[in-house]
């Protein structure tokens, strides 16, 4: 069996691809020309069903997401419609199982455009036989990237750290290896459930506690400077409207402030998925 994966060049996608390769051949789907990969991009999707069929792809893992579109309509055009065309290509190629890497920010009542658009793609996946949706928490590991890596770099860069609001926003963490093991089981057909699977440890860390713990592990002491979240949101939104390209988006503020008040860990518990706790002691 061959598995194709989008987003394999990113932090999470690369970890997932490495995990899947322990069991089967992996074909990256990438917007860049690369040996052995299938060229495809969410912004300008093309028909790739013949390539998927010729490679014998039976499982598709969709981990890519384009974060460069702060405008909600443009985000939907690229990410939601791009995902739809990808899934339709997979259907025509005879792909038997589609696995979508969603987010813990996706839930009924999500206020962020990111969470809402992930939900729309989740519904497409569940419309297909054998569709599986994984909602990872904040991914951490030995060589952190993604959001956790950004927090680590922020602590490394100085001792005065701006903090959105009070910083009392719960973060549900998952080790990259535990997420990889869950994906391996899903790809192999071992996770049969018709609901999103939240893959994260059930004990949350407050964002401020997590940053202070990262600092302690670096041997540093940091001072957190609270900034009201509406002010942060307004400033970022104004910059986006002026065309600025930012590393942190206004929509990410909504994802942080308006989180799922009660993530459902029942499917992960019933499936016996390992989700180790983050090592450390809250301040």
Short mmCIF file of C-alpha atoms in Angstrom, two decimals:
data_model
loop_
_atom_site.label_atom_id
_atom_site.label_comp_id
_atom_site.label_asym_id
_atom_site.label_seq_id
_atom_site.Cartn_x
_atom_site.Cartn_y
_atom_site.Cartn_z
CA UNK A 1 0.00 0.00 0.00
CA UNK A 2 1.18 3.52 -0.83
CA UNK A 3 0.26 6.66 1.11
CA UNK A 4 0.35 10.17 -0.34
CA UNK A 5 0.70 13.14 2.02
CA UNK A 6 0.32 16.88 1.55
CA UNK A 7 2.30 19.27 3.73
CA UNK A 8 5.22 16.86 4.14
CA UNK A 9 7.72 19.73 4.06
CA UNK A 10 6.19 21.38 7.15
CA UNK A 11 7.02 20.64 10.76
CA UNK A 12 4.02 18.42 11.58
CA UNK A 13 3.72 16.95 8.08
CA UNK A 14 7.38 15.92 8.00
CA UNK A 15 6.99 14.09 11.35
CA UNK A 16 3.90 12.32 10.09
CA UNK A 17 5.58 11.30 6.84
CA UNK A 18 8.52 9.82 8.78
CA UNK A 19 6.13 7.86 11.00
CA UNK A 20 4.14 6.46 8.06
CA UNK A 21 7.32 5.46 6.21
CA UNK A 22 7.96 2.84 8.88
CA UNK A 23 5.07 0.84 7.44
CA UNK A 24 4.67 1.74 3.78
CA UNK A 25 5.86 3.82 0.87
CA UNK A 26 5.10 7.55 1.16
CA UNK A 27 4.62 9.87 -1.82
CA UNK A 28 4.83 13.59 -0.94
CA UNK A 29 2.37 15.93 -2.63
CA UNK A 30 4.13 19.28 -2.89
CA UNK A 31 3.80 22.65 -4.58
CA UNK A 32 7.51 22.47 -5.38
CA UNK A 33 9.16 20.27 -7.97
CA UNK A 34 10.98 17.47 -6.15
CA UNK A 35 12.17 14.00 -7.06
CA UNK A 36 9.54 11.40 -6.29
CA UNK A 37 6.83 13.90 -5.36
CA UNK A 38 3.54 14.80 -7.02
CA UNK A 39 3.27 18.50 -7.82
CA UNK A 40 0.08 20.16 -6.55
CA UNK A 41 -0.75 23.36 -4.71
CA UNK A 42 -3.82 24.47 -2.82
CA UNK A 43 -3.82 27.96 -4.30
CA UNK A 44 -3.93 26.69 -7.89
CA UNK A 45 -5.08 23.05 -7.66
CA UNK A 46 -4.73 20.82 -10.69
CA UNK A 47 -6.09 17.39 -11.54
CA UNK A 48 -3.72 14.76 -10.13
CA UNK A 49 -5.90 11.64 -10.18
CA UNK A 50 -3.82 9.96 -12.89
CA UNK A 51 -0.62 10.45 -10.91
CA UNK A 52 -2.22 9.11 -7.75
CA UNK A 53 -3.49 6.07 -9.64
CA UNK A 54 -0.18 5.41 -11.39
CA UNK A 55 1.65 5.50 -8.04
CA UNK A 56 -0.80 3.03 -6.52
CA UNK A 57 -1.89 5.47 -3.81
CA UNK A 58 -4.61 3.98 -1.60
CA UNK A 59 -4.40 6.36 1.37
CA UNK A 60 -4.27 10.16 1.33
CA UNK A 61 -3.16 12.19 4.35
CA UNK A 62 -4.03 15.87 3.96
CA UNK A 63 -1.82 17.89 6.31
CA UNK A 64 -1.21 21.03 4.21
CA UNK A 65 -2.78 24.39 5.00
CA UNK A 66 -2.04 27.79 3.48
CA UNK A 67 -1.82 30.45 6.22
CA UNK A 68 -1.03 33.35 3.92
CA UNK A 69 -4.64 34.49 3.42
CA UNK A 70 -6.02 36.56 6.34
CA UNK A 71 -9.12 37.41 4.32
CA UNK A 72 -11.82 34.82 5.19
CA UNK A 73 -13.18 34.57 1.63
CA UNK A 74 -9.73 34.09 0.13
CA UNK A 75 -8.89 31.55 2.85
CA UNK A 76 -11.99 29.55 1.93
CA UNK A 77 -11.19 29.75 -1.79
CA UNK A 78 -7.71 28.39 -1.28
CA UNK A 79 -7.99 26.01 1.66
CA UNK A 80 -11.57 24.78 1.58
CA UNK A 81 -12.07 24.63 -2.18
CA UNK A 82 -8.49 23.47 -2.71
CA UNK A 83 -9.14 20.59 -0.31
CA UNK A 84 -12.37 19.76 -2.11
CA UNK A 85 -10.58 19.47 -5.46
CA UNK A 86 -7.84 17.37 -3.87
CA UNK A 87 -10.41 14.94 -2.44
CA UNK A 88 -12.23 14.73 -5.76
CA UNK A 89 -8.95 13.85 -7.49
CA UNK A 90 -8.40 11.16 -4.85
CA UNK A 91 -11.92 9.79 -5.43
CA UNK A 92 -11.31 9.52 -9.17
CA UNK A 93 -7.97 7.79 -8.53
CA UNK A 94 -9.58 5.09 -6.41
CA UNK A 95 -8.02 6.22 -3.12
CA UNK A 96 -9.65 4.12 -0.40
CA UNK A 97 -9.05 6.21 2.71
CA UNK A 98 -8.68 9.95 3.33
CA UNK A 99 -7.18 11.22 6.57
CA UNK A 100 -7.44 14.94 7.34
CA UNK A 101 -5.19 16.68 9.85
CA UNK A 102 -7.56 19.25 11.33
CA UNK A 103 -7.03 21.24 14.53
CA UNK A 104 -8.19 21.42 18.12
CA UNK A 105 -9.32 24.93 17.11
CA UNK A 106 -12.06 23.35 14.97
CA UNK A 107 -15.27 22.80 16.92
CA UNK A 108 -18.94 23.71 16.78
CA UNK A 109 -19.15 27.38 17.66
CA UNK A 110 -15.57 28.24 16.67
CA UNK A 111 -15.21 31.99 16.16
CA UNK A 112 -11.97 31.97 14.20
CA UNK A 113 -12.07 31.69 10.40
CA UNK A 114 -9.36 29.03 10.74
CA UNK A 115 -11.50 26.83 12.96
CA UNK A 116 -14.59 27.33 10.83
CA UNK A 117 -12.81 26.47 7.58
CA UNK A 118 -11.22 23.38 9.12
CA UNK A 119 -14.74 22.29 10.15
CA UNK A 120 -15.97 22.63 6.58
CA UNK A 121 -13.15 20.40 5.33
CA UNK A 122 -13.88 17.89 8.11
CA UNK A 123 -17.44 17.53 6.80
CA UNK A 124 -16.12 16.74 3.32
CA UNK A 125 -13.97 13.97 4.77
CA UNK A 126 -16.83 12.41 6.73
CA UNK A 127 -18.92 12.41 3.55
CA UNK A 128 -16.51 9.79 2.21
CA UNK A 129 -16.39 6.13 3.28
CA UNK A 130 -13.60 5.55 5.76
CA UNK A 131 -12.84 9.25 6.19
CA UNK A 132 -10.83 10.03 9.33
CA UNK A 133 -10.31 13.40 11.03
CA UNK A 134 -7.50 13.99 13.53
CA UNK A 135 -7.49 17.15 15.66
CA UNK A 136 -3.98 17.52 17.10
CA UNK A 137 -3.24 19.72 20.07
CA UNK A 138 -0.11 21.87 20.32
CA UNK A 139 2.67 19.63 18.98
CA UNK A 140 5.97 19.48 20.86
CA UNK A 141 9.09 17.35 20.53
CA UNK A 142 12.87 17.19 20.63
CA UNK A 143 13.25 19.58 17.72
CA UNK A 144 10.19 21.80 18.08
CA UNK A 145 8.73 23.63 15.14
CA UNK A 146 5.32 25.11 14.49
CA UNK A 147 3.65 27.08 17.27
CA UNK A 148 5.67 25.43 20.05
CA UNK A 149 8.87 26.27 18.21
CA UNK A 150 7.70 29.87 17.85
CA UNK A 151 7.16 30.08 21.61
CA UNK A 152 10.63 28.64 22.23
CA UNK A 153 12.25 31.19 19.89
CA UNK A 154 10.32 34.01 21.51
CA UNK A 155 11.72 33.04 24.91
CA UNK A 156 15.23 32.76 23.44
CA UNK A 157 15.00 36.23 21.92
CA UNK A 158 14.55 38.21 25.14
CA UNK A 159 13.41 38.40 28.73
CA UNK A 160 10.44 40.75 28.20
CA UNK A 161 7.63 38.87 26.45
CA UNK A 162 4.31 40.44 25.42
CA UNK A 163 1.40 38.28 26.60
CA UNK A 164 -2.02 38.36 24.97
CA UNK A 165 -4.47 39.11 27.77
CA UNK A 166 -3.80 37.33 31.04
CA UNK A 167 -2.20 34.35 29.29
CA UNK A 168 -4.66 32.05 31.07
CA UNK A 169 -5.55 30.22 27.89
CA UNK A 170 -5.39 26.40 28.16
CA UNK A 171 -3.03 24.57 25.79
CA UNK A 172 -3.53 20.85 25.18
CA UNK A 173 -0.21 19.36 24.10
CA UNK A 174 0.74 16.25 22.13
CA UNK A 175 4.22 14.82 21.58
CA UNK A 176 5.14 14.47 17.92
CA UNK A 177 5.83 10.73 18.35
CA UNK A 178 2.40 10.10 19.89
CA UNK A 179 0.76 11.99 17.05
CA UNK A 180 2.83 9.97 14.56
CA UNK A 181 1.72 6.69 16.16
CA UNK A 182 -1.93 7.77 15.95
CA UNK A 183 -1.51 8.61 12.28
CA UNK A 184 0.15 5.25 11.58
CA UNK A 185 -2.83 3.47 13.10
CA UNK A 186 -5.25 5.61 11.12
CA UNK A 187 -3.41 5.03 7.84
CA UNK A 188 -3.39 1.28 8.47
CA UNK A 189 -7.15 1.32 9.04
CA UNK A 190 -6.92 0.75 12.78
CA UNK A 191 -8.96 3.81 13.77
CA UNK A 192 -12.59 3.30 12.82
CA UNK A 193 -14.68 6.11 14.24
CA UNK A 194 -17.14 8.54 12.67
CA UNK A 195 -16.17 11.49 14.88
CA UNK A 196 -13.11 13.75 15.04
CA UNK A 197 -10.30 12.28 17.14
CA UNK A 198 -8.68 14.87 19.40
CA UNK A 199 -5.08 13.75 19.87
CA UNK A 200 -3.62 15.58 22.87
CA UNK A 201 -3.01 15.04 26.54
CA UNK A 202 -6.15 15.84 28.54
CA UNK A 203 -4.35 17.94 31.16
CA UNK A 204 -3.97 21.49 29.84
CA UNK A 205 -1.19 23.97 30.47
CA UNK A 206 -2.01 27.64 30.71
CA UNK A 207 -0.12 29.56 28.05
CA UNK A 208 1.69 31.75 30.60
CA UNK A 209 2.77 28.67 32.60
CA UNK A 210 4.04 26.99 29.45
CA UNK A 211 6.15 30.01 28.47
CA UNK A 212 7.61 30.26 31.97
CA UNK A 213 8.44 26.54 31.94
CA UNK A 214 10.19 26.87 28.57
CA UNK A 215 12.20 29.74 30.07
CA UNK A 216 13.18 27.66 33.13
CA UNK A 217 14.45 24.89 30.87
CA UNK A 218 16.60 27.49 29.10
CA UNK A 219 17.87 28.78 32.46
CA UNK A 220 16.15 32.10 31.97
CA UNK A 221 13.69 34.23 33.86
CA UNK A 222 11.16 36.10 31.78
CA UNK A 223 8.77 38.94 32.49
CA UNK A 224 5.36 38.65 30.87
CA UNK A 225 3.79 41.91 29.75
CA UNK A 226 -0.01 41.56 29.48
CA UNK A 227 -1.62 43.31 26.49
CA UNK A 228 -5.45 43.33 26.17
CA UNK A 229 -6.42 40.91 23.43
CA UNK A 230 -8.82 43.34 21.66
CA UNK A 231 -5.92 45.76 21.23
CA UNK A 232 -3.70 43.02 19.78
CA UNK A 233 -6.48 41.87 17.48
CA UNK A 234 -7.24 45.41 16.26
CA UNK A 235 -3.59 46.15 15.60
CA UNK A 236 -3.02 42.97 13.64
CA UNK A 237 -6.25 43.42 11.68
CA UNK A 238 -5.29 46.97 10.71
CA UNK A 239 -1.86 45.81 9.56
CA UNK A 240 -3.44 43.02 7.48
CA UNK A 241 -5.83 45.46 5.82
CA UNK A 242 -2.79 47.52 4.85
CA UNK A 243 -1.25 44.47 3.19
CA UNK A 244 1.38 43.64 5.80
CA UNK A 245 2.68 40.07 5.86
CA UNK A 246 2.74 38.96 9.49
CA UNK A 247 3.99 35.87 11.29
CA UNK A 248 1.03 36.01 13.69
CA UNK A 249 -2.45 36.71 12.34
CA UNK A 250 -5.45 38.48 13.86
CA UNK A 251 -7.47 35.30 13.36
CA UNK A 252 -4.96 33.43 15.54
CA UNK A 253 -5.90 35.74 18.40
CA UNK A 254 -9.52 34.56 18.09
CA UNK A 255 -8.36 30.93 18.05
CA UNK A 256 -6.39 31.55 21.24
CA UNK A 257 -9.01 33.53 23.16
CA UNK A 258 -12.15 31.65 22.08
CA UNK A 259 -11.13 28.03 22.46
CA UNK A 260 -13.24 24.90 22.69
CA UNK A 261 -14.34 24.96 26.35
CA UNK A 262 -14.49 21.17 26.53
CA UNK A 263 -12.52 19.20 23.91
CA UNK A 264 -13.86 15.67 23.48
CA UNK A 265 -11.14 13.12 24.25
CA UNK A 266 -13.58 10.18 24.30
CA UNK A 267 -12.65 8.75 20.84
CA UNK A 268 -8.91 8.87 21.62
CA UNK A 269 -9.51 7.20 24.99
CA UNK A 270 -11.69 4.49 23.49
CA UNK A 271 -9.07 3.81 20.81
CA UNK A 272 -6.31 3.56 23.43
CA UNK A 273 -4.11 6.25 21.86
CA UNK A 274 -1.02 7.15 23.89
CA UNK A 275 -0.74 10.88 24.69
CA UNK A 276 2.06 11.50 27.15
CA UNK A 277 2.02 14.54 29.41
CA UNK A 278 4.31 17.49 28.79
CA UNK A 279 7.22 17.29 31.27
CA UNK A 280 7.37 20.21 33.60
CA UNK A 281 5.80 21.91 36.56
CA UNK A 282 3.47 24.89 36.18
CA UNK A 283 4.60 27.96 38.13
#
